[in-house]
mmCIF file of C-alpha atoms and ligand atoms in Angstrom:
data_model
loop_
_atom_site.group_PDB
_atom_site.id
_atom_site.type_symbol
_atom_site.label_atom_id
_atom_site.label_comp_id
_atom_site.label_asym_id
_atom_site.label_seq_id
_atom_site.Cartn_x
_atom_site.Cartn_y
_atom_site.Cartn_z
ATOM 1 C CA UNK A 137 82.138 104.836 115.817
ATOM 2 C CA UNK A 138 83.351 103.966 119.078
ATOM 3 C CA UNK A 139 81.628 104.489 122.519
ATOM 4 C CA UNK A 140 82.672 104.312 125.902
ATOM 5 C CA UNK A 141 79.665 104.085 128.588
ATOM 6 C CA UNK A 142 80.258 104.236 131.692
ATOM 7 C CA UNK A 143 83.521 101.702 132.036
ATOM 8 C CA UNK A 144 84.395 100.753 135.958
ATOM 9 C CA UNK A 145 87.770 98.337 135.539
ATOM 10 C CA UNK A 146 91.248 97.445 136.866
ATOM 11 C CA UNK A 147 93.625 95.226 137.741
ATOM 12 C CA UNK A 148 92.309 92.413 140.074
ATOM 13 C CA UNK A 149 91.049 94.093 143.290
ATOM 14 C CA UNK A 150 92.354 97.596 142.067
ATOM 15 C CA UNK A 151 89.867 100.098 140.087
ATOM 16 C CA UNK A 152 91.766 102.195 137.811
ATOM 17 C CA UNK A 153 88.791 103.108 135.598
ATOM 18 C CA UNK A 154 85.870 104.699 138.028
ATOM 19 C CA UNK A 155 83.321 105.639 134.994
ATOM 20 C CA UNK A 156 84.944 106.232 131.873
ATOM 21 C CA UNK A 157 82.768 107.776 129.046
ATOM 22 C CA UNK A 158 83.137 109.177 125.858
ATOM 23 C CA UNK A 159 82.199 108.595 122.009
ATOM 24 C CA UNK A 160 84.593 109.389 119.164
ATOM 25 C CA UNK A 161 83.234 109.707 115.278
ATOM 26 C CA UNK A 162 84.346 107.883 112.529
ATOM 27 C CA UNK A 163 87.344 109.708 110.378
ATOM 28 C CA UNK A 164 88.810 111.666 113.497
ATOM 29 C CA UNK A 165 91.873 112.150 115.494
ATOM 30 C CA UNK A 166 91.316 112.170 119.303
ATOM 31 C CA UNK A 167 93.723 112.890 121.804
ATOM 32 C CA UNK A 168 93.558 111.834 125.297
ATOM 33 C CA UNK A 169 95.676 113.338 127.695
ATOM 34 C CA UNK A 170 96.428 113.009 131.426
ATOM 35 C CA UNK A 171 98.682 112.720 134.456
ATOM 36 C CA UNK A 172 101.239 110.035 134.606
ATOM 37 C CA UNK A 173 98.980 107.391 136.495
ATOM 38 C CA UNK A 174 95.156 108.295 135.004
ATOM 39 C CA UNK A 175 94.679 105.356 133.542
ATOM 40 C CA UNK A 176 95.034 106.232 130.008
ATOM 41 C CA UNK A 177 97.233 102.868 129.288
ATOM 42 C CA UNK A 178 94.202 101.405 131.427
ATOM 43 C CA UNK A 179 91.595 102.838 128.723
ATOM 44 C CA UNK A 180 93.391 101.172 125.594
ATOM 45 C CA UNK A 181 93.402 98.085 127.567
ATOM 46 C CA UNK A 182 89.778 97.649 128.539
ATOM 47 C CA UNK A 183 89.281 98.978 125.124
ATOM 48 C CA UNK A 184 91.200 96.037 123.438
ATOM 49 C CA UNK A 185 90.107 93.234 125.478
ATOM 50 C CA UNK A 186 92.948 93.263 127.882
ATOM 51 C CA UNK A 187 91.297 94.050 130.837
ATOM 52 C CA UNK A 188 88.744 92.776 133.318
ATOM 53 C CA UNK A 189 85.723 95.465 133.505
ATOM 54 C CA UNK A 190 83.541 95.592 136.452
ATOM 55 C CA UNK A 191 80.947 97.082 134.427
ATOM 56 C CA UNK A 192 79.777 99.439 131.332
ATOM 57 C CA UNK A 193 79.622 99.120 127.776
ATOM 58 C CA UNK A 194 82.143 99.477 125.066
ATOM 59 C CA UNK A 195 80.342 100.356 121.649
ATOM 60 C CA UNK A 196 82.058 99.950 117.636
ATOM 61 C CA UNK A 197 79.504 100.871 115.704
ATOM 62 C CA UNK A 198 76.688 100.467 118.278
ATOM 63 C CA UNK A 199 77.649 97.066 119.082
ATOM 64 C CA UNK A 200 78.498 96.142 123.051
ATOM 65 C CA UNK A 201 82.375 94.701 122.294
ATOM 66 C CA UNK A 202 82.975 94.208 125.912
ATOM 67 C CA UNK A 203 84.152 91.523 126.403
ATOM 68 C CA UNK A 204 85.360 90.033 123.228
ATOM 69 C CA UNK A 205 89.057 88.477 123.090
ATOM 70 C CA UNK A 206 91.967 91.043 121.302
ATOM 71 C CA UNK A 207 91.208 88.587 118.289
ATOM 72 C CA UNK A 208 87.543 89.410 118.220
ATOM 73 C CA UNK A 209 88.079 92.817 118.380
ATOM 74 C CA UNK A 210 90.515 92.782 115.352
ATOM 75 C CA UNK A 211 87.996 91.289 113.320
ATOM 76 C CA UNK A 212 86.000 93.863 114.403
ATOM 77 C CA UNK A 213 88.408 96.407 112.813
ATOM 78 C CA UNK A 214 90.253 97.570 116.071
ATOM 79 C CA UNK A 215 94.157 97.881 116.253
ATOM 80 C CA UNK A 216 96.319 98.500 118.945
ATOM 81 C CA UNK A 217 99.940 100.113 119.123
ATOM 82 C CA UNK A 218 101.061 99.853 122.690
ATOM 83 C CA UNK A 219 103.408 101.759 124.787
ATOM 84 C CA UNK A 220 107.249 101.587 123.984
ATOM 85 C CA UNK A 221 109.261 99.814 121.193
ATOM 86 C CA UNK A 222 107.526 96.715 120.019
ATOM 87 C CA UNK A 223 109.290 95.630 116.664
ATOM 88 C CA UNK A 224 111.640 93.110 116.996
ATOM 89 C CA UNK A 225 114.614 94.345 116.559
ATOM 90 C CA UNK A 226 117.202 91.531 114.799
ATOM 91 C CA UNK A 227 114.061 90.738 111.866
ATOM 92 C CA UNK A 228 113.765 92.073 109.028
ATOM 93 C CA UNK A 229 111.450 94.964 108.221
ATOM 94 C CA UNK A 230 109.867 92.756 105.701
ATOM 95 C CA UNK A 231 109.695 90.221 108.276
ATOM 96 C CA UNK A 232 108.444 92.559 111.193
ATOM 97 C CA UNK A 233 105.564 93.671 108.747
ATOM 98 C CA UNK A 234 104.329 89.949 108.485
ATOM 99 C CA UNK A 235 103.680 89.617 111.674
ATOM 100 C CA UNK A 236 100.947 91.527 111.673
ATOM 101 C CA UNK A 237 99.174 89.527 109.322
ATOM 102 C CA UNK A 238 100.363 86.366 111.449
ATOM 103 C CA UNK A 239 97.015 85.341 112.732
ATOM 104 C CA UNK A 240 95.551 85.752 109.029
ATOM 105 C CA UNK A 241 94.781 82.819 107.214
ATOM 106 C CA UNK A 242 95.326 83.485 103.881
ATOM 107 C CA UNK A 243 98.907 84.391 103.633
ATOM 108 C CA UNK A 244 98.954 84.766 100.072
ATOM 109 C CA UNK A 245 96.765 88.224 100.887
ATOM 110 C CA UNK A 246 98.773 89.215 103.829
ATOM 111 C CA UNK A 247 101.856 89.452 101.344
ATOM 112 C CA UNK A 248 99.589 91.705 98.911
ATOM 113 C CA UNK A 249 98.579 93.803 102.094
ATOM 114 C CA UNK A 250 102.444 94.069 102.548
ATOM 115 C CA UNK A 251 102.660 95.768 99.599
ATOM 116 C CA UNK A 252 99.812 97.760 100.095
ATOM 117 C CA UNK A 253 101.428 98.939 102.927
ATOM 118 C CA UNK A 254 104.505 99.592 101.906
ATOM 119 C CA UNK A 255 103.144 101.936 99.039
ATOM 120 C CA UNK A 256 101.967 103.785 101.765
ATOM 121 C CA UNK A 257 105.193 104.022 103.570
ATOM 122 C CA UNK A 258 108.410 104.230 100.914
ATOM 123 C CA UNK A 259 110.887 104.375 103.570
ATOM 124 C CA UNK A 260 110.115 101.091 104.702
ATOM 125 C CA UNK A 261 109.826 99.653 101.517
ATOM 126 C CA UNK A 262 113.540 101.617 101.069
ATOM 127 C CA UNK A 263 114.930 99.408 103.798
ATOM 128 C CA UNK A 264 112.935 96.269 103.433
ATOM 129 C CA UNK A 265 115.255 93.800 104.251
ATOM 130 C CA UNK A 266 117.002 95.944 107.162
ATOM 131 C CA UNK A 267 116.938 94.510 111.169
ATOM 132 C CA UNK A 268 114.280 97.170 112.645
ATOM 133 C CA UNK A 269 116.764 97.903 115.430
ATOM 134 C CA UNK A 270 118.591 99.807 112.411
ATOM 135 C CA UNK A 271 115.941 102.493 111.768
ATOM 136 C CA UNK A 272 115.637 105.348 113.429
ATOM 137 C CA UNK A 273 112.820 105.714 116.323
ATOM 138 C CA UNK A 274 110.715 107.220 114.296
ATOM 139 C CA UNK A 275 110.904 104.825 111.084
ATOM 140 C CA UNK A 276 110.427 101.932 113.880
ATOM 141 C CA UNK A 277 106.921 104.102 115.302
ATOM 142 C CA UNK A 278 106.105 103.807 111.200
ATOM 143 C CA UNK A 279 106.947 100.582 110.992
ATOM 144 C CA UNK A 280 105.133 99.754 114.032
ATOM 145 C CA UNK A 281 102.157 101.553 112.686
ATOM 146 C CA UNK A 282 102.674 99.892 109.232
ATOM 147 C CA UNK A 283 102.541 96.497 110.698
ATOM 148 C CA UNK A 284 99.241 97.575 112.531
ATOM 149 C CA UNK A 285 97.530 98.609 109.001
ATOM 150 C CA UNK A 286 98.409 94.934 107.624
ATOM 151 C CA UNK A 287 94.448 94.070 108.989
ATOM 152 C CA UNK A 288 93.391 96.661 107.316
ATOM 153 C CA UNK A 289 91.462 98.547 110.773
ATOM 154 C CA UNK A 290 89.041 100.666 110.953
ATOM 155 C CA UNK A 291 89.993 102.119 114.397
ATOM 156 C CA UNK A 292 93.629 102.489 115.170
ATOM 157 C CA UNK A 293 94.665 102.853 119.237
ATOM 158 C CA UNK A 294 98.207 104.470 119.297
ATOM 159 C CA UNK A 295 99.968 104.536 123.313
ATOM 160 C CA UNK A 296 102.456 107.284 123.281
ATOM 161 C CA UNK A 297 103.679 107.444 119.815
ATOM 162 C CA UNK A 298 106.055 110.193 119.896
ATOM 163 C CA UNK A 299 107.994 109.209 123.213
ATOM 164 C CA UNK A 300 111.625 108.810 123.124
ATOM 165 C CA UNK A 301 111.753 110.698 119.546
ATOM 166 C CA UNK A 302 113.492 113.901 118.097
ATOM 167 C CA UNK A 303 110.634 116.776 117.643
ATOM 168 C CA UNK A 304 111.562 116.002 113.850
ATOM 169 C CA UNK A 305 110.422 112.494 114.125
ATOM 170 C CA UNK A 306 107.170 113.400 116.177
ATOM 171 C CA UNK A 307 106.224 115.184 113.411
ATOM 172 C CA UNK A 308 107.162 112.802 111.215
ATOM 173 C CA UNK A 309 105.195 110.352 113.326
ATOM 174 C CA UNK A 310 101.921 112.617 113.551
ATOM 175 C CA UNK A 311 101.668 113.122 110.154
ATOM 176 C CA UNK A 312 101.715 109.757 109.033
ATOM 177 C CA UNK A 313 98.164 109.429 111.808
ATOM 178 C CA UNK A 314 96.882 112.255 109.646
ATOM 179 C CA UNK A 315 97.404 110.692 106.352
ATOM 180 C CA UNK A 316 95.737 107.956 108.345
ATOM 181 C CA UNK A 317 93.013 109.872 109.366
ATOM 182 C CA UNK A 318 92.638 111.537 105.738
ATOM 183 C CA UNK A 319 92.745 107.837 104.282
ATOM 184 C CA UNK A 320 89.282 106.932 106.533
ATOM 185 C CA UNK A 321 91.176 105.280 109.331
ATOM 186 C CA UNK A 322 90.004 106.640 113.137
ATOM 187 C CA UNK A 323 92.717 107.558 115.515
ATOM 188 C CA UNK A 324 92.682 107.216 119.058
ATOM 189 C CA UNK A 325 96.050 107.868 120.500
ATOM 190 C CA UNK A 326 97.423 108.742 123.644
ATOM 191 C CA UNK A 327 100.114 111.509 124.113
ATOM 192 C CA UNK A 328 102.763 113.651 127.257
ATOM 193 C CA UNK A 329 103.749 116.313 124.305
ATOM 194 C CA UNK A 330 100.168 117.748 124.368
ATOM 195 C CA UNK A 331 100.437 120.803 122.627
ATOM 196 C CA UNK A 332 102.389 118.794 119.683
ATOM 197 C CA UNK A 333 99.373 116.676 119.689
ATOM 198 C CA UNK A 334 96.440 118.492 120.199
ATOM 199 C CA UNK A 335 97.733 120.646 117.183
ATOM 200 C CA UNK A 336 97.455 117.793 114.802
ATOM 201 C CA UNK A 337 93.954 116.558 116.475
ATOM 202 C CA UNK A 338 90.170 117.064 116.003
ATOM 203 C CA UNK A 339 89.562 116.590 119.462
ATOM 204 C CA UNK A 340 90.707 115.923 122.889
ATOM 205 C CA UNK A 341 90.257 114.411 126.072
ATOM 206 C CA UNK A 342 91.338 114.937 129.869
ATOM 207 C CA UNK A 343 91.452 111.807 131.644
ATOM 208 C CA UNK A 344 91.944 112.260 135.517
ATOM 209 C CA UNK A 345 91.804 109.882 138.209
ATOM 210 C CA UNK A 346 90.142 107.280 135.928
ATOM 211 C CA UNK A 347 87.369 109.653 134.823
ATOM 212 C CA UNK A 348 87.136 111.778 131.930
ATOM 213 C CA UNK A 349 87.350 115.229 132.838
ATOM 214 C CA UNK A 350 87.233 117.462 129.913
ATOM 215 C CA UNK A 351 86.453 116.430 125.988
ATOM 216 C CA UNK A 352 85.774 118.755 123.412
ATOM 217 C CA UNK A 353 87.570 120.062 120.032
ATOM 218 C CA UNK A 354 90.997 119.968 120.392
ATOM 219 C CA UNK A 355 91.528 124.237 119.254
ATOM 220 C CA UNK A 356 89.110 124.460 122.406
ATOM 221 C CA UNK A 357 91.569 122.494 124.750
ATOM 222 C CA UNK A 358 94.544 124.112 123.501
ATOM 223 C CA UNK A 359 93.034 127.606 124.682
ATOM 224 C CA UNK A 360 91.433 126.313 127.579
ATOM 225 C CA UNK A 361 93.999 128.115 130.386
ATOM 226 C CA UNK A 362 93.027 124.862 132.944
ATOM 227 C CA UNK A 363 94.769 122.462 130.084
ATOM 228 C CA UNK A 364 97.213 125.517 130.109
ATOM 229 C CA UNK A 365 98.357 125.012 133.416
ATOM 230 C CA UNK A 366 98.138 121.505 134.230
ATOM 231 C CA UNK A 367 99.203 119.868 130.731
ATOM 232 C CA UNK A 368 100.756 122.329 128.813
ATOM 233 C CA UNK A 369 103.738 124.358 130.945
ATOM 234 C CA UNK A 370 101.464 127.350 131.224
ATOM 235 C CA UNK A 371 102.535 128.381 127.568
ATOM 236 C CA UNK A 372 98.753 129.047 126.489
ATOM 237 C CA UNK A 373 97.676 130.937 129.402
HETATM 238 N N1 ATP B 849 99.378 95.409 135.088
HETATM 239 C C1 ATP B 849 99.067 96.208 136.121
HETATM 240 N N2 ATP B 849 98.792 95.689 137.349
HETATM 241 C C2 ATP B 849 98.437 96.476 138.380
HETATM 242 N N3 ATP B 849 98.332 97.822 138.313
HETATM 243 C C3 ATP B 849 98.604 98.395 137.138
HETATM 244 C C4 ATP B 849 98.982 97.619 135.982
HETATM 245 N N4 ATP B 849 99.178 98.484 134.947
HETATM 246 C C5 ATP B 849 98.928 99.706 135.430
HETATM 247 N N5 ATP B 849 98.584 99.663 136.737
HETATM 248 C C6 ATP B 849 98.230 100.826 137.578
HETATM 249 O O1 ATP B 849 97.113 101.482 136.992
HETATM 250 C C7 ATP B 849 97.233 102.893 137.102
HETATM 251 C C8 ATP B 849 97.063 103.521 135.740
HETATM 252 O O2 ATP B 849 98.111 103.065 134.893
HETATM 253 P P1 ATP B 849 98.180 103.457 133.355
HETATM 254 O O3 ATP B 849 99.349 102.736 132.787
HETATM 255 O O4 ATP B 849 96.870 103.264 132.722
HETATM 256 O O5 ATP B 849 98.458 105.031 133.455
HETATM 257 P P2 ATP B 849 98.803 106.067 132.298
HETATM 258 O O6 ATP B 849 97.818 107.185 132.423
HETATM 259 O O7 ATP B 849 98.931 105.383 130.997
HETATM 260 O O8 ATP B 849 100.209 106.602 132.823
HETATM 261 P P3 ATP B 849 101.536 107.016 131.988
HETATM 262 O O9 ATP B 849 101.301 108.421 131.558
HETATM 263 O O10 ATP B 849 102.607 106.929 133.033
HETATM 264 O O11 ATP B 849 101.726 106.054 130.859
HETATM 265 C C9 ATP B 849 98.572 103.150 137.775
HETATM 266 O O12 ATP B 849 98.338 103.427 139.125
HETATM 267 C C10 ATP B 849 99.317 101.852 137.603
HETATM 268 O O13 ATP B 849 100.188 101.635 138.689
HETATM 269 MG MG1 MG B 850 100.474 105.025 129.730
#
């Protein structure tokens, strides 16, 4: 569903990404992991039309989207969850979840995706008219997530989802991606607790120095004693 070909990018004169490849299927979970500095940020970036790439392709569904404005790319069925907190936090829930459909023209539909949506996640449907910055981390992540689904994507890209949050809530937080996942939607998320995350994944991917290093199933990384060392405290080997 989505292919990465060879992508050379950065910021201005600086190249982060020096080649990235890879190609995820349709209905999966992929996991890329990395040290602090790889450029796995940088990936979700040039993936999401926020970056300027020197070269290589970017494929959804065998079309070149490099290029193409963060608007484009929504149309296109992509979605993008960044790093950090990014609800804001004195509106409403209600109000944080129509956002998302902001850019939408027909707002009539956006309040029926709303509903949608909230079907999916009761919680937030529990605390509707609460400020965000009164739900826990992880019911902002789902909200966050929530207000991503309003375009109803195809491909979600999810930066760090379980950072700052109780090993409770990352759960919490991974199994709403594999409901997600289960539902048709592709994940593509970045992750630091990779053991949590490979767990819950159908594959993974090592991104070093702006390359890809390793990509395979994500049982096979978790056994792997190199992914051992570097990425997961030595526990596996
Ligand atoms: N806006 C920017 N302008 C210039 N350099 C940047 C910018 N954003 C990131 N970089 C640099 O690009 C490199 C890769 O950053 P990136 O955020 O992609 O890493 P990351 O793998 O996501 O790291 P982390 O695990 O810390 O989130 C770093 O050296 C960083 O300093
Ligand atoms: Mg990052």
């Amino acid at each position: 569903m989505l292919e990465l070909k060879n992508v050379y990018g950065g910021y201005g004169k600086i190249t982060i990404l020096n080649g990235v490849s890879f190609a995820i299927p349709s209905g999966s979970i992929t996991t890329i992991i990395g040290p602090n500095g790889a450029g796995k940020s940088t990936v979700f970036k040039a993936i999401f039309g926020l970056l300027d790439l020197h070269s290589g392709e970017i494929l959804m569904n065998g079309e070149n989207v490099a290029g193409l404005k963060p608007r484009d790319l929504i149309a296109k069925g992509i979605t993008y969850v960044p790093q950090g907190r990014n609800v804001v936090p004195q509106l409403s829930v209600y109000h944080n979840l129509e956002m998302g459909g902001i850019t939408a023209r027909d707002q009539a539909a956006v309040r029926e995706r709303i509903e949608v949506v909230m079907d999916q996640f009761p919680t937030l449907r529990q605390h509707r008219d609460r400020k965000a910055v009164e739900l826990s981390g992880g019911q902002q992540k789902q909200l966050e997530v929530a207000r991503a689904l309003l375009l109803d994507p195809k491909l979600i890209l999810i930066d760090e989802p379980s950072i700052g949050l109780s090993p409770n809530l990352v759960q919490e937080v991974f199994r709403t991606l594999t409901r997600l996942r289960d539902g048709g939607v592709t994940v593509l998320m970045v992750e630091q607790n990779a053991k949590a995350a490979l767990a819950m994944s159908d594959y993974g991917l090592v991104l070093e120095l702006g390359q890809t290093r390793m990509h395979d199933r994500a049982e096979t990384l978790l056994a792997d004693p190199r992914v051992g060392r570097l990425f997961l405290g030595g526990a596996m080997e």
